[in-house]
Tab-separated table of C-alpha atoms in Angstrom:
chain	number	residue	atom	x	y	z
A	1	UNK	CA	-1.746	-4.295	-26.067
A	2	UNK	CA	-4.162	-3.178	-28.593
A	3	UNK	CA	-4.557	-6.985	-29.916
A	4	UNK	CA	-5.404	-7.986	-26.669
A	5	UNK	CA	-8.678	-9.212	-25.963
A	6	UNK	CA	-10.874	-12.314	-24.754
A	7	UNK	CA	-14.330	-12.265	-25.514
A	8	UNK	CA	-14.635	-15.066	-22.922
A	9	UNK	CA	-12.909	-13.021	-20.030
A	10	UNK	CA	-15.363	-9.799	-21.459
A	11	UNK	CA	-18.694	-12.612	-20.644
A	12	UNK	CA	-17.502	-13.289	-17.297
A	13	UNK	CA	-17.178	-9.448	-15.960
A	14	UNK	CA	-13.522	-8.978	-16.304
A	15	UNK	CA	-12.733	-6.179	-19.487
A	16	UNK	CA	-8.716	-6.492	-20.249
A	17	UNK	CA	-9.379	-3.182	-22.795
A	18	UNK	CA	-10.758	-1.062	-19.615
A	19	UNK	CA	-7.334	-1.959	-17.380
A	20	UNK	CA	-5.649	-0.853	-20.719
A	21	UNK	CA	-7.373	2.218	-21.225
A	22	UNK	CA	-6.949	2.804	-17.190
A	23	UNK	CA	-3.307	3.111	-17.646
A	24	UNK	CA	-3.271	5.470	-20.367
A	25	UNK	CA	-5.682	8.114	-18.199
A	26	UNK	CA	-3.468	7.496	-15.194
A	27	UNK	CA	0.008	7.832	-16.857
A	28	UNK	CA	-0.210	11.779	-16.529
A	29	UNK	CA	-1.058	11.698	-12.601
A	30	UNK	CA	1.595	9.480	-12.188
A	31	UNK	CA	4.382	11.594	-14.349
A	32	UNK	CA	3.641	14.108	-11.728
A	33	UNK	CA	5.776	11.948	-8.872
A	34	UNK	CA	8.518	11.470	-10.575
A	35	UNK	CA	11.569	11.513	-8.820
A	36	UNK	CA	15.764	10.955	-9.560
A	37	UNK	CA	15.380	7.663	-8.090
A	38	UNK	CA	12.747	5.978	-10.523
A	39	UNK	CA	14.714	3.659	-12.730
A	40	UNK	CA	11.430	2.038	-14.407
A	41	UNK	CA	8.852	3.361	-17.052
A	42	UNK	CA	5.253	2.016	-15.677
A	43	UNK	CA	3.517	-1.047	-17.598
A	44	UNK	CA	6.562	-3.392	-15.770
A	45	UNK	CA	6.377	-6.344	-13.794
A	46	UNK	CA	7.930	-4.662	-10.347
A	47	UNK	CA	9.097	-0.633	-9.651
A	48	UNK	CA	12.358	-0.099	-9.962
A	49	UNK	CA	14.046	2.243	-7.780
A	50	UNK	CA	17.861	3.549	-7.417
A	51	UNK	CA	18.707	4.052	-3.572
A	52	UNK	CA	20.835	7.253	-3.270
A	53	UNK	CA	22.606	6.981	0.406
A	54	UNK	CA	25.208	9.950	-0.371
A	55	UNK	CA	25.805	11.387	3.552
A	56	UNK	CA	24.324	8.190	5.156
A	57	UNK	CA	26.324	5.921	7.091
A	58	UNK	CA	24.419	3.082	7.907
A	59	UNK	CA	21.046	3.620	5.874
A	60	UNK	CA	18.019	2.220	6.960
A	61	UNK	CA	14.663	1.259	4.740
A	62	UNK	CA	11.701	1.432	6.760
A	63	UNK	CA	8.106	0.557	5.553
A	64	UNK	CA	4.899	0.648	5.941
A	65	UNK	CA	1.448	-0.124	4.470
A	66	UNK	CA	-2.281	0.451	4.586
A	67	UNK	CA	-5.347	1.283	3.402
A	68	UNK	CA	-8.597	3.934	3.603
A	69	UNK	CA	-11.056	2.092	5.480
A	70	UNK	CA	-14.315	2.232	5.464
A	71	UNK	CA	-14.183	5.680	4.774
A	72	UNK	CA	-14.283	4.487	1.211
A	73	UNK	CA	-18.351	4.476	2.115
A	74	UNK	CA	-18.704	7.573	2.028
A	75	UNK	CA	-16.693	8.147	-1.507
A	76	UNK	CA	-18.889	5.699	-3.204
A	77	UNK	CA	-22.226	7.551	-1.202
A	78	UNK	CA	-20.799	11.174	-2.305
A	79	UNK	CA	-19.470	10.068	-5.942
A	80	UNK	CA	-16.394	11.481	-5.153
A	81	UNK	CA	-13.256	9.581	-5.652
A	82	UNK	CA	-10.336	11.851	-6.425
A	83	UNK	CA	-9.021	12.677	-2.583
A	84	UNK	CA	-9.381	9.030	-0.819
A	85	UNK	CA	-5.604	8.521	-3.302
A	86	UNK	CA	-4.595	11.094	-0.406
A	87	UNK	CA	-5.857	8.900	2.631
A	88	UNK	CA	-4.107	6.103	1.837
A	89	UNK	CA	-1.069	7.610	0.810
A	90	UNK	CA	-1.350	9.514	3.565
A	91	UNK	CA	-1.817	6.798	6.675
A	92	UNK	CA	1.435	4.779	5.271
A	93	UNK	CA	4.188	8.414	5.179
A	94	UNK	CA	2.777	9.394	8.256
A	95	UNK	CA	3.613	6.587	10.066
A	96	UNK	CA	7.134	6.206	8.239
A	97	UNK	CA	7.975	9.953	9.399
A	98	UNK	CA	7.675	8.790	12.578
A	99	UNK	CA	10.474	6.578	12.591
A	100	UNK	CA	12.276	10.110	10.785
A	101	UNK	CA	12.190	7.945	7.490
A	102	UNK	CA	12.118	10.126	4.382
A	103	UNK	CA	9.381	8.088	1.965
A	104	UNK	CA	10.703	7.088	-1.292
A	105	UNK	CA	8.222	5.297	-2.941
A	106	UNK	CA	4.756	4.347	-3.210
A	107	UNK	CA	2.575	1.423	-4.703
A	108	UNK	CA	-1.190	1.184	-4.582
A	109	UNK	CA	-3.879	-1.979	-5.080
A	110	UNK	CA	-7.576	-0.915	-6.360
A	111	UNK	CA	-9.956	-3.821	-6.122
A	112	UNK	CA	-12.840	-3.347	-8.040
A	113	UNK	CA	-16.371	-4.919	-8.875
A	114	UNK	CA	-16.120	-3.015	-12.407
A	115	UNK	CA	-13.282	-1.303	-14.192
A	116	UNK	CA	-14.675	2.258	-15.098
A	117	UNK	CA	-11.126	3.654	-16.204
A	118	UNK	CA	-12.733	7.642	-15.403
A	119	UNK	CA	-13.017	6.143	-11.766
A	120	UNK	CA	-9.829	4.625	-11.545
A	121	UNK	CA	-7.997	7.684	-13.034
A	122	UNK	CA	-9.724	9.558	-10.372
A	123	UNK	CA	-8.744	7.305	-7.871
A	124	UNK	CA	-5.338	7.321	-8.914
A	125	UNK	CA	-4.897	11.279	-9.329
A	126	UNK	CA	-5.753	11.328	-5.446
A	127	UNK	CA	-2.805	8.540	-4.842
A	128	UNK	CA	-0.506	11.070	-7.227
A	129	UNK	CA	-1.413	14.414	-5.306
A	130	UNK	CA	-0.553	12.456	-2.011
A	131	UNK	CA	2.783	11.363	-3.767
A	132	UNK	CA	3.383	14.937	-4.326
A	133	UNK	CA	2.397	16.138	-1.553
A	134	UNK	CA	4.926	13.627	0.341
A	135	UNK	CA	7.844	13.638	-2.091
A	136	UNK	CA	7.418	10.030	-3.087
A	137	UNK	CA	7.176	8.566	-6.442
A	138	UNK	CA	4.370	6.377	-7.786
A	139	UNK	CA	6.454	3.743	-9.202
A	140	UNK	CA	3.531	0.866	-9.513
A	141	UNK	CA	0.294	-0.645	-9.027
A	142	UNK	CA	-2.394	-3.144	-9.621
A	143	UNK	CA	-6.041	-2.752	-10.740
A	144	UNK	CA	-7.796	-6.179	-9.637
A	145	UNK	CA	-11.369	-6.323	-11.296
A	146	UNK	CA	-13.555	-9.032	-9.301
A	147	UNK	CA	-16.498	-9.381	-10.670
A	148	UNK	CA	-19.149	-11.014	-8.280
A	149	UNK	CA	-16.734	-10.578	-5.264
A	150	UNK	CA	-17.081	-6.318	-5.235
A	151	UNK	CA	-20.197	-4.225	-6.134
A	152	UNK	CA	-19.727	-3.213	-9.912
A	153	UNK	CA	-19.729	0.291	-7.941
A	154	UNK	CA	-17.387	-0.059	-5.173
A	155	UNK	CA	-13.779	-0.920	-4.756
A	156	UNK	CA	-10.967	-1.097	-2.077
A	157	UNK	CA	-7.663	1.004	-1.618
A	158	UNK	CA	-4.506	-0.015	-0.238
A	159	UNK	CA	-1.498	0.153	-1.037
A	160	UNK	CA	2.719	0.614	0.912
A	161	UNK	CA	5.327	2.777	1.137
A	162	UNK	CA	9.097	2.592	1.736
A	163	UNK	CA	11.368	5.333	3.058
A	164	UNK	CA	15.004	5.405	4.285
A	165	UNK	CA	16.862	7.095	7.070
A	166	UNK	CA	20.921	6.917	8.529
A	167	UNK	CA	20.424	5.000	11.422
A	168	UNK	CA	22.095	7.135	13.760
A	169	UNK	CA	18.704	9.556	13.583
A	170	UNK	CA	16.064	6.803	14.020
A	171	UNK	CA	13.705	8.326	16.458
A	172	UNK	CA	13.292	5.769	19.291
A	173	UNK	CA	12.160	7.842	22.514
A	174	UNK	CA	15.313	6.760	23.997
A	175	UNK	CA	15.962	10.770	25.249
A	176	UNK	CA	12.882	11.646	26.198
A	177	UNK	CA	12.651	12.948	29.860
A	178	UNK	CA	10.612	14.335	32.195
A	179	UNK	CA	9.898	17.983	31.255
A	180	UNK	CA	9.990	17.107	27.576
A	181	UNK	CA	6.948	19.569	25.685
A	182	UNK	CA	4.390	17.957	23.694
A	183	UNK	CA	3.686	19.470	20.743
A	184	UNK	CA	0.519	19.262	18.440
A	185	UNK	CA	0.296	19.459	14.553
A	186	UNK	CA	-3.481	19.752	13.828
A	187	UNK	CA	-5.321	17.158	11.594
A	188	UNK	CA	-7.329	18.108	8.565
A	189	UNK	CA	-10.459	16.187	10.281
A	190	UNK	CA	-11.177	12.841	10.767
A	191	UNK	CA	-8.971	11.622	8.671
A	192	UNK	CA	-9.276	8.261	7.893
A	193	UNK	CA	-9.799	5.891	11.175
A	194	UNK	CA	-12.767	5.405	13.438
A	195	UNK	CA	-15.067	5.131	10.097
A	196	UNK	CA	-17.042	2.488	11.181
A	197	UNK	CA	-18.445	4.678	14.305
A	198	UNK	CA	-18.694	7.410	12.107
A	199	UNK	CA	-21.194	6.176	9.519
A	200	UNK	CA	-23.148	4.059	12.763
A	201	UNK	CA	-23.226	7.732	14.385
A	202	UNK	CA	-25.034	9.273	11.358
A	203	UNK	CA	-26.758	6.087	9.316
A	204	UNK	CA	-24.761	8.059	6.289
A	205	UNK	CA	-26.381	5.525	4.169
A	206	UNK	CA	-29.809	6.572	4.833
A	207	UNK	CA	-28.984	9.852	6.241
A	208	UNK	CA	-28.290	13.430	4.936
A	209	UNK	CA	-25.156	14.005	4.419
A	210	UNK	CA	-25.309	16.409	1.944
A	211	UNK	CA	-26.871	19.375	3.356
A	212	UNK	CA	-24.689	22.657	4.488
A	213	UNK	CA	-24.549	22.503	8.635
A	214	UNK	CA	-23.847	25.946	10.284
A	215	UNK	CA	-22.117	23.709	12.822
A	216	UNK	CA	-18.951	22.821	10.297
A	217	UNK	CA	-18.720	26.042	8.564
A	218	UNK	CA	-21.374	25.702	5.705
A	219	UNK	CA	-20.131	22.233	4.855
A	220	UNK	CA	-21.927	19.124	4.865
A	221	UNK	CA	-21.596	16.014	6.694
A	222	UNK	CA	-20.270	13.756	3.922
A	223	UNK	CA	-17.903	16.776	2.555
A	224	UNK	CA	-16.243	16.962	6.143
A	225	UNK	CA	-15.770	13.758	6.528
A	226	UNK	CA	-13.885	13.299	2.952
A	227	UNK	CA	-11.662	15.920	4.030
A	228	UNK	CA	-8.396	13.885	2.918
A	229	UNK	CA	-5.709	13.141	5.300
A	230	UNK	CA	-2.890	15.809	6.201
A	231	UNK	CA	0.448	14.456	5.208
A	232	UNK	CA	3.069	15.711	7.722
A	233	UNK	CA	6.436	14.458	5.648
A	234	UNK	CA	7.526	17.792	4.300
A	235	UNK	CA	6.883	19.903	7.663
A	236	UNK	CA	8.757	17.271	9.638
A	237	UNK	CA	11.725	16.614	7.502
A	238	UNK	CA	12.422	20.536	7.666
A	239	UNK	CA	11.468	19.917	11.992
A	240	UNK	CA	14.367	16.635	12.198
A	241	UNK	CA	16.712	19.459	10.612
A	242	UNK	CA	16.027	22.407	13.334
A	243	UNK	CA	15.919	20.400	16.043
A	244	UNK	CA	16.430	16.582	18.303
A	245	UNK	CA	13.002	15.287	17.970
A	246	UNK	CA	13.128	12.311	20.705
A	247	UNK	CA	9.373	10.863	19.957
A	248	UNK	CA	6.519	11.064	17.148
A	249	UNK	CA	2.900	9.736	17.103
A	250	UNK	CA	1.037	9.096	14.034
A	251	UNK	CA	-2.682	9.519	16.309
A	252	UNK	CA	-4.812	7.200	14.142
A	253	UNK	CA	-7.120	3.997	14.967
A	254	UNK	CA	-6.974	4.090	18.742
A	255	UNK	CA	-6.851	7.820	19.425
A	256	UNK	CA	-4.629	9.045	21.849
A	257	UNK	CA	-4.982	6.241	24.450
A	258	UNK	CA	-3.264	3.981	21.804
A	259	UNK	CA	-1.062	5.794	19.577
A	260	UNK	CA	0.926	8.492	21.996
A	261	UNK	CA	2.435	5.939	24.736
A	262	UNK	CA	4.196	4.358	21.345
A	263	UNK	CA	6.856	7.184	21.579
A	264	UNK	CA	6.648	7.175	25.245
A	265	UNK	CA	9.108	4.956	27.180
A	266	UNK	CA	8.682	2.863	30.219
A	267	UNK	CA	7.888	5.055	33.495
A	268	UNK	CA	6.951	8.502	31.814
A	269	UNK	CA	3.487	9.667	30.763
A	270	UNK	CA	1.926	12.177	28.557
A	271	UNK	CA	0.340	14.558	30.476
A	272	UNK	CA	-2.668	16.505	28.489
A	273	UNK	CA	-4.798	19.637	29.826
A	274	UNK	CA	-8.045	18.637	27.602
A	275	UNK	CA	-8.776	22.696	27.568
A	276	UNK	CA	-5.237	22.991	25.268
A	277	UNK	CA	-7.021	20.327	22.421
A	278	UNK	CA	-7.929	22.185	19.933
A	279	UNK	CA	-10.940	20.048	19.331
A	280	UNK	CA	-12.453	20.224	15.650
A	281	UNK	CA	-16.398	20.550	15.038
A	282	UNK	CA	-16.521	17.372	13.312
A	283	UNK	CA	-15.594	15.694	16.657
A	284	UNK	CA	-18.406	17.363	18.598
A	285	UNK	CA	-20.784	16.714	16.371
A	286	UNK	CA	-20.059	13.176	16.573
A	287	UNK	CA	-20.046	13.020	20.196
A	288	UNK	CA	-23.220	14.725	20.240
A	289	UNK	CA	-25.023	12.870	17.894
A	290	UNK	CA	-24.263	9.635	18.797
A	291	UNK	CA	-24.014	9.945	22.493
A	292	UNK	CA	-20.646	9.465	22.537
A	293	UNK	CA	-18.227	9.227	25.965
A	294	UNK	CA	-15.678	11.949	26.173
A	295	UNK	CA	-13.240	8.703	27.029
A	296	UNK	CA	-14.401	6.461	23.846
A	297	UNK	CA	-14.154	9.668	21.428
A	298	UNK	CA	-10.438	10.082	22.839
A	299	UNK	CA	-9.826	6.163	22.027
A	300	UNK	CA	-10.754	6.176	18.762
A	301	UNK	CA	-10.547	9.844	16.904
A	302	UNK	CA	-7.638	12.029	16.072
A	303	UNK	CA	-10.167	14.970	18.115
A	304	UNK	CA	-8.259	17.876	15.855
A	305	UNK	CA	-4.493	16.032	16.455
A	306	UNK	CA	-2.567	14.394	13.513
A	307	UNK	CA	0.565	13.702	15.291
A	308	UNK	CA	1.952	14.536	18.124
A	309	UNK	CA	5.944	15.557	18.565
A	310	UNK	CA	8.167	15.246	21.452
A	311	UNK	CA	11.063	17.858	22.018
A	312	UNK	CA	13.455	19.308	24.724
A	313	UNK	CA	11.442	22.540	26.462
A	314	UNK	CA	14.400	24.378	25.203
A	315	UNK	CA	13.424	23.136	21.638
A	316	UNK	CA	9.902	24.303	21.659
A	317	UNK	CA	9.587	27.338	20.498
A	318	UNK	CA	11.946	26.723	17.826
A	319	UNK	CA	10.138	23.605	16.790
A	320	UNK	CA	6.580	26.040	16.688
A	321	UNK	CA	8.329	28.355	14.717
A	322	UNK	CA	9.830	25.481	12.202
A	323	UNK	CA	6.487	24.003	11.807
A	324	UNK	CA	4.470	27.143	11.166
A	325	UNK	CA	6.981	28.483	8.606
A	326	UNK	CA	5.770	25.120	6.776
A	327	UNK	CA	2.220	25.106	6.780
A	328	UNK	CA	1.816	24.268	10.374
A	329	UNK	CA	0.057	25.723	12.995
A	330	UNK	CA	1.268	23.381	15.617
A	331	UNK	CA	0.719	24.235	19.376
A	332	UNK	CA	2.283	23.025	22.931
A	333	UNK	CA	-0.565	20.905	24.193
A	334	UNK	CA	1.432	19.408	27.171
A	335	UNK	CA	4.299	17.555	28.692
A	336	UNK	CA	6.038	14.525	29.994
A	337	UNK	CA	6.446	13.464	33.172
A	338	UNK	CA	7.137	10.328	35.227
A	339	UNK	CA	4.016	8.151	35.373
A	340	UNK	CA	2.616	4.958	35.175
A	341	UNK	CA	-0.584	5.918	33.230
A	342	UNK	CA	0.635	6.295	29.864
A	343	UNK	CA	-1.688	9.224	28.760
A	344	UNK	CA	-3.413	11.632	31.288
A	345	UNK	CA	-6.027	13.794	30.506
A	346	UNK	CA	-7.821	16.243	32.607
């Protein structure tokens, strides 16, 4: 690749040698995910992975993509660019776990007005730790420089997953009943939906965001709100072992009012004492400062709830006890019962 240049590309904003020199900076984030499956050195035209279904009968390869959001504001306001790699990884093997997928692989897309390859190995070295953190491997990617179409200073963040699971233990909410406990696993903060409200809330572009508030625990505004996205994967693989988990909920975009009746079937509800939420700072801050209705912050924020779990009542307390031996400090936060409001809070 060294002989590989075009002084005519260079004129119109795109530098081949910076993509080059990318790569080489990224190659030790990336060695970090490697798994038994990976079947392809990076540089190739497509990832290639071997499938091993020892044990599964009838596997199943489930998938699922996304990006960070507008959070990405915030990353290019604070300079910081080495945890919004979790986010993304992050929204796409959360909501495969749900389906009780194990992820197996990850791609990304960075979009960018310039190729700075210290920004790009930063970005990247986020997208690894989330690998890691999720047992996937980071078997590809693309680096688009658009010049005139981004800000030579921002960029976007996407990218897709794919997982596998026997199709006998697909969780489909087909067993959950009335009595069934609710149970929480905390989120790490806002995570990375609702974005939009949040910089409208506090004008982060013009705003401080980087002064220490008493209110989040010496942190500032724009280091809370970078807080990367928990990844639930390992917890929950160990939790589909213990137990018969009958629904999950990935609480993103949406908030509960959207994301819980997903693993709820037809003619049962979720019914949620608002006293058991164990409601972060962040989200009463953000209901303070921008005036926010109790009912609105509920349809659009996590409120201090990744994902939510369904299990037996007779499951519970093993399925506390699972979770917290992992990292967890998951909680009952209420039941299911039969209902034609989806979600119930009082």
């Amino acid at each position: 690749m060294s002989n590989s240049h075009s002084d005519s590309y260079a004129a119109a904003g795109v530098d081949i040698t910076a993509g080059y020199r990318a790569v080489e900076l990224m190659k030790r984030h990336i060695a970090r995910t490697m798994t038994a499956g990976v079947s392809s050195d990076l540089g190739g035209f497509g990832g290639l992975f071997e499938l091993d279904v020892t044990g599964m009968e009838k596997p199943v390869l489930v998938s699922g993509t996304d990006g960070v959001g507008t959070k990405l504001k915030l990353a290019f306001l604070m300079d910081q660019h080495n945890t919004v790699g979790i986010d993304c990884v992050a929204m796409c093997v959360n909501d495969i776990i749900c389906c009780g997928a194990r992820p197996l692989f990850f791609l990304d897309y960075i979009a960018c007005g310039k190729n700075v390859p210290e920004r790009i190995e930063q970005i990247v070295a986020g997208v690894a730790e989330g690998c890691v953190q999720s047992g996937a491997a980071l078997i590809g990617g693309e680096t688009a420089e658009m010049p005139g179409f981004y800000p030579e200073n921002e960029y976007d963040l996407a990218g897709f997953s794919v997982g596998v699971v026997d199709k006998k233990k697909v969780i489909d909410n087909k067993t959950t009943r009335p009595g069934d406990i609710l149970i929480a696993l905390p989120s790490s903060g806002v995570h990375s939906n609702g974005f939009s409200l949040v910089r409208k809330v506090f004008d982060v572009e013009h705003g401080d965001i980087k002064t220490p508030l008493e209110a989040l625990g010496g942190k500032s505004i724009g280091e809370t709100l970078l807080t990367p996205t928990k990844i639930y994967v390992k917890p929950m693989l160990e939790l589909f072992k213990a137990v018969t988990v009958k629904g999950v909920s990935h609480i993103t975009g949406g908030g509960f009012y959207e994301n819980i009746p997903r693993s709820i079937p037809d003619g049962l509800g979720a019914f949620i004492p608002k006293e058991s939420i164990r409601v972060l700072p962040i989200f009463r801050l953000i209901a303070e400062t921008g005036h926010i209705p109790e009912r609105d912050m509920f349809n659009t924020f996590n409120m201090g709830v990744g994902m939510c779990v369904t299990v037996a009542e007779e499951d519970a307390n093993t399925a506390l006890r699972v979770l917290k031996d992992n990292g967890v400090d998951a909680y009952a936060m209420g039941y299911i019962d039969r209902s034609d409001e989806k979600v119930k809070l009082w």
